């Protein structure tokens, strides 16, 4: 069935190490969104893409975070020099169209990043 | 003020009880999602609604666009329904998330 695939499910990094997370959107979906869940149910928007173009990056901490969506590859979110406060669950979602009524978005299961 | 408010924050029920979780939002939306998150973090999409009502097994979700309100109902609740239920709305190209309802169903 249709599924947004996020890998890995769990990632442990020492403080200062790099972390790279992947999100494979559903085939045919042009829009990809990344969210960070830090506190129990607090979701922070990071970045969205329309195909390989950044659509909205207002939530990205630019110093250490970067993201890409390249053709024929999973999208990626990379954190250079991780800090303890980066520990969170990172979710991505994809949809075929922008926010038109009835346009369904699908959420990935998330990647739990633990920085120790 | 949050764009999405959920109630209750915490809910404990006996197995078999009928459960209702409410979600109110203040922004214009194109869709509303009900998500389920189990301990360990993984998210499962339960429903996407833009109008009316949807049913899947023991779960029913309704939305009233005029009142900007949605409800998630669980009939004949079971301990495996214990999870956090999150209401998320799509407004333009942003999602806004409720703070979740933590449900515990006791056998």
XYZ file of C-alpha atoms in Angstrom:
223
model
C 0.000 0.000 0.000
C 0.928 3.663 -0.018
C 3.412 4.603 2.646
C 5.836 7.374 3.465
C 9.001 5.523 4.415
C 11.296 7.072 6.975
C 14.667 5.579 7.837
C 16.172 4.798 10.173
C 13.505 4.299 12.843
C 15.975 5.027 15.608
C 19.293 6.863 15.498
C 21.719 7.462 18.336
C 24.508 9.975 17.939
C 27.147 11.348 20.239
C 27.075 15.076 20.734
C 28.925 16.720 17.867
C 28.375 13.874 15.426
C 26.437 14.173 12.196
C 22.956 12.712 11.799
C 21.217 12.023 8.499
C 17.565 11.088 8.249
C 15.698 9.933 5.167
C 12.146 10.233 3.936
C 10.846 8.533 0.814
C 7.561 10.206 -0.143
C 4.797 8.323 -1.842
C 5.417 8.029 -5.574
C 3.805 10.923 -7.408
C 3.723 13.185 -4.359
C 5.294 16.532 -5.068
C 5.176 18.049 -1.595
C 7.278 16.932 1.348
C 7.172 18.401 4.850
C 9.545 17.854 7.776
C 8.474 18.331 11.389
C 10.350 17.968 14.657
C 8.512 16.648 17.708
C 10.536 17.760 20.706
C 8.320 17.804 23.736
C 5.680 15.164 24.074
C 3.227 16.588 21.569
C 4.828 19.769 20.336
C 5.496 19.698 16.600
C 7.807 22.262 15.098
C 7.742 22.874 11.344
C 11.181 22.682 9.788
C 10.995 22.796 6.010
C 8.848 21.869 3.025
C 9.692 21.011 -0.563
C 7.862 21.167 -3.846
C 9.677 18.488 -5.843
C 13.372 19.285 -5.401
C 12.783 22.948 -4.631
C 12.598 24.360 -1.144
C 9.074 25.660 -0.683
C 9.227 27.012 2.852
C 12.244 26.858 5.141
C 11.136 29.298 7.797
C 11.469 26.695 10.538
C 14.968 25.485 9.758
C 17.789 26.260 12.171
C 20.133 27.120 9.332
C 23.406 26.850 11.222
C 23.442 23.077 11.536
C 20.391 21.774 9.682
C 20.128 21.170 5.965
C 17.697 19.264 3.791
C 17.425 18.087 0.207
C 14.930 16.383 -2.047
C 16.726 15.186 -5.166
C 15.055 13.427 -8.093
C 14.874 9.639 -7.781
C 16.266 9.700 -4.235
C 14.711 9.819 -0.786
C 14.579 13.280 0.750
C 17.121 13.826 3.481
C 17.467 15.932 6.595
C 21.000 16.345 7.889
C 22.133 17.733 11.198
C 25.789 18.645 11.473
C 27.380 18.648 14.924
C 24.340 17.406 16.794
C 23.450 18.873 20.165
C 21.553 17.303 23.037
C 18.558 19.538 22.261
C 18.277 17.969 18.791
C 16.960 14.792 20.442
C 13.452 14.459 19.051
C 11.266 12.479 16.716
C 11.500 13.799 13.171
C 8.448 13.276 10.998
C 7.913 13.800 7.341
C 4.687 13.961 5.400
C 3.988 14.009 1.688
C 1.080 15.008 -0.502
C 0.317 15.135 -4.183
C -0.906 18.687 -4.292
C -0.720 21.791 -2.123
C -3.411 22.387 0.422
C -6.474 21.965 -1.744
C -9.597 20.667 -0.045
C -9.595 16.920 0.116
C -5.913 16.564 -0.701
C -4.707 13.791 1.491
C -1.334 13.989 3.160
C 0.421 10.910 4.410
C 2.691 10.873 7.431
C 5.782 8.760 7.927
C 6.315 6.822 11.133
C 9.127 9.101 12.216
C 12.792 8.772 13.105
C 13.666 8.968 16.795
C 17.006 10.749 17.148
C 18.742 10.504 20.493
C 21.843 12.611 21.045
C 23.962 11.459 23.961
C -3.070 30.574 21.622
C -2.700 27.322 19.701
C -4.311 27.057 16.306
C -5.549 23.584 17.312
C -6.989 22.725 20.703
C -7.756 19.202 21.839
C -9.711 17.914 24.792
C -9.382 16.152 27.059
C -5.603 16.113 27.530
C -5.740 12.810 29.371
C -8.426 10.159 29.366
C -8.716 6.890 31.240
C -11.481 4.485 30.310
C -12.590 0.989 31.155
C -12.434 -1.570 28.402
C -15.632 -1.467 26.377
C -16.435 2.177 27.004
C -17.344 4.617 24.241
C -14.707 7.331 23.944
C -14.837 10.787 22.408
C -11.895 13.073 21.769
C -12.541 16.607 20.576
C -10.574 18.962 18.380
C -11.257 22.633 17.690
C -9.253 24.795 15.331
C -9.087 28.474 14.537
C -7.557 28.574 11.035
C -9.036 27.914 7.625
C -8.224 24.366 6.659
C -8.190 22.142 3.623
C -8.089 18.935 5.646
C -8.001 17.584 9.186
C -6.065 14.499 10.200
C -6.428 12.249 13.192
C -3.145 10.569 14.088
C -2.323 7.867 16.599
C 1.048 7.739 18.309
C 2.105 4.788 20.422
C 4.908 4.839 22.998
C 8.117 4.624 21.002
C 7.008 7.459 18.746
C 5.650 5.960 15.515
C 2.700 7.798 13.968
C -0.234 6.095 12.305
C -2.667 8.098 10.224
C -6.201 7.179 11.208
C -8.317 9.570 9.165
C -8.155 12.509 6.806
C -11.346 14.551 6.710
C -12.450 17.577 4.773
C -16.169 17.155 5.425
C -18.733 14.836 6.975
C -17.915 11.594 8.666
C -15.656 8.587 8.170
C -15.714 5.177 9.812
C -13.029 2.538 10.020
C -13.723 -0.452 12.214
C -14.419 0.826 15.726
C -13.223 4.323 14.922
C -15.447 7.125 13.715
C -14.347 10.648 12.868
C -16.612 13.602 12.189
C -15.979 17.167 11.196
C -18.132 20.289 11.246
C -16.462 22.840 8.996
C -18.783 25.695 10.010
C -18.072 25.149 13.699
C -14.385 24.325 13.111
C -14.680 21.222 15.208
C -13.939 17.549 14.815
C -14.488 14.527 17.031
C -12.864 11.128 17.117
C -14.969 8.362 18.607
C -13.842 4.907 19.642
C -16.570 2.365 20.204
C -16.017 -0.675 22.452
C -12.599 0.572 23.537
C -9.808 -1.942 24.065
C -6.478 -1.748 25.918
C -4.661 -1.791 22.569
C -6.333 1.564 21.807
C -4.122 3.088 24.524
C -2.046 5.725 22.746
C -1.816 9.437 22.153
C -4.317 10.756 19.621
C -3.318 13.885 17.770
C -5.460 16.184 15.700
C -3.590 17.939 12.883
C -5.014 20.440 10.405
C -3.636 21.434 7.052
C -3.887 25.151 6.370
C -2.311 26.113 3.070
C 1.049 24.433 3.078
C 1.392 24.218 6.814
C 0.219 21.658 9.322
C -0.841 22.673 12.807
C -0.918 20.025 15.501
C -2.954 19.703 18.664
C -1.162 18.810 21.874
C -2.685 15.345 21.841
C -4.976 13.305 24.036
C -3.338 10.544 26.022
C -5.773 7.632 26.220
C -5.396 4.723 28.620
C -7.888 1.883 28.390
C -7.897 -0.357 31.431
C -8.838 -4.036 31.069
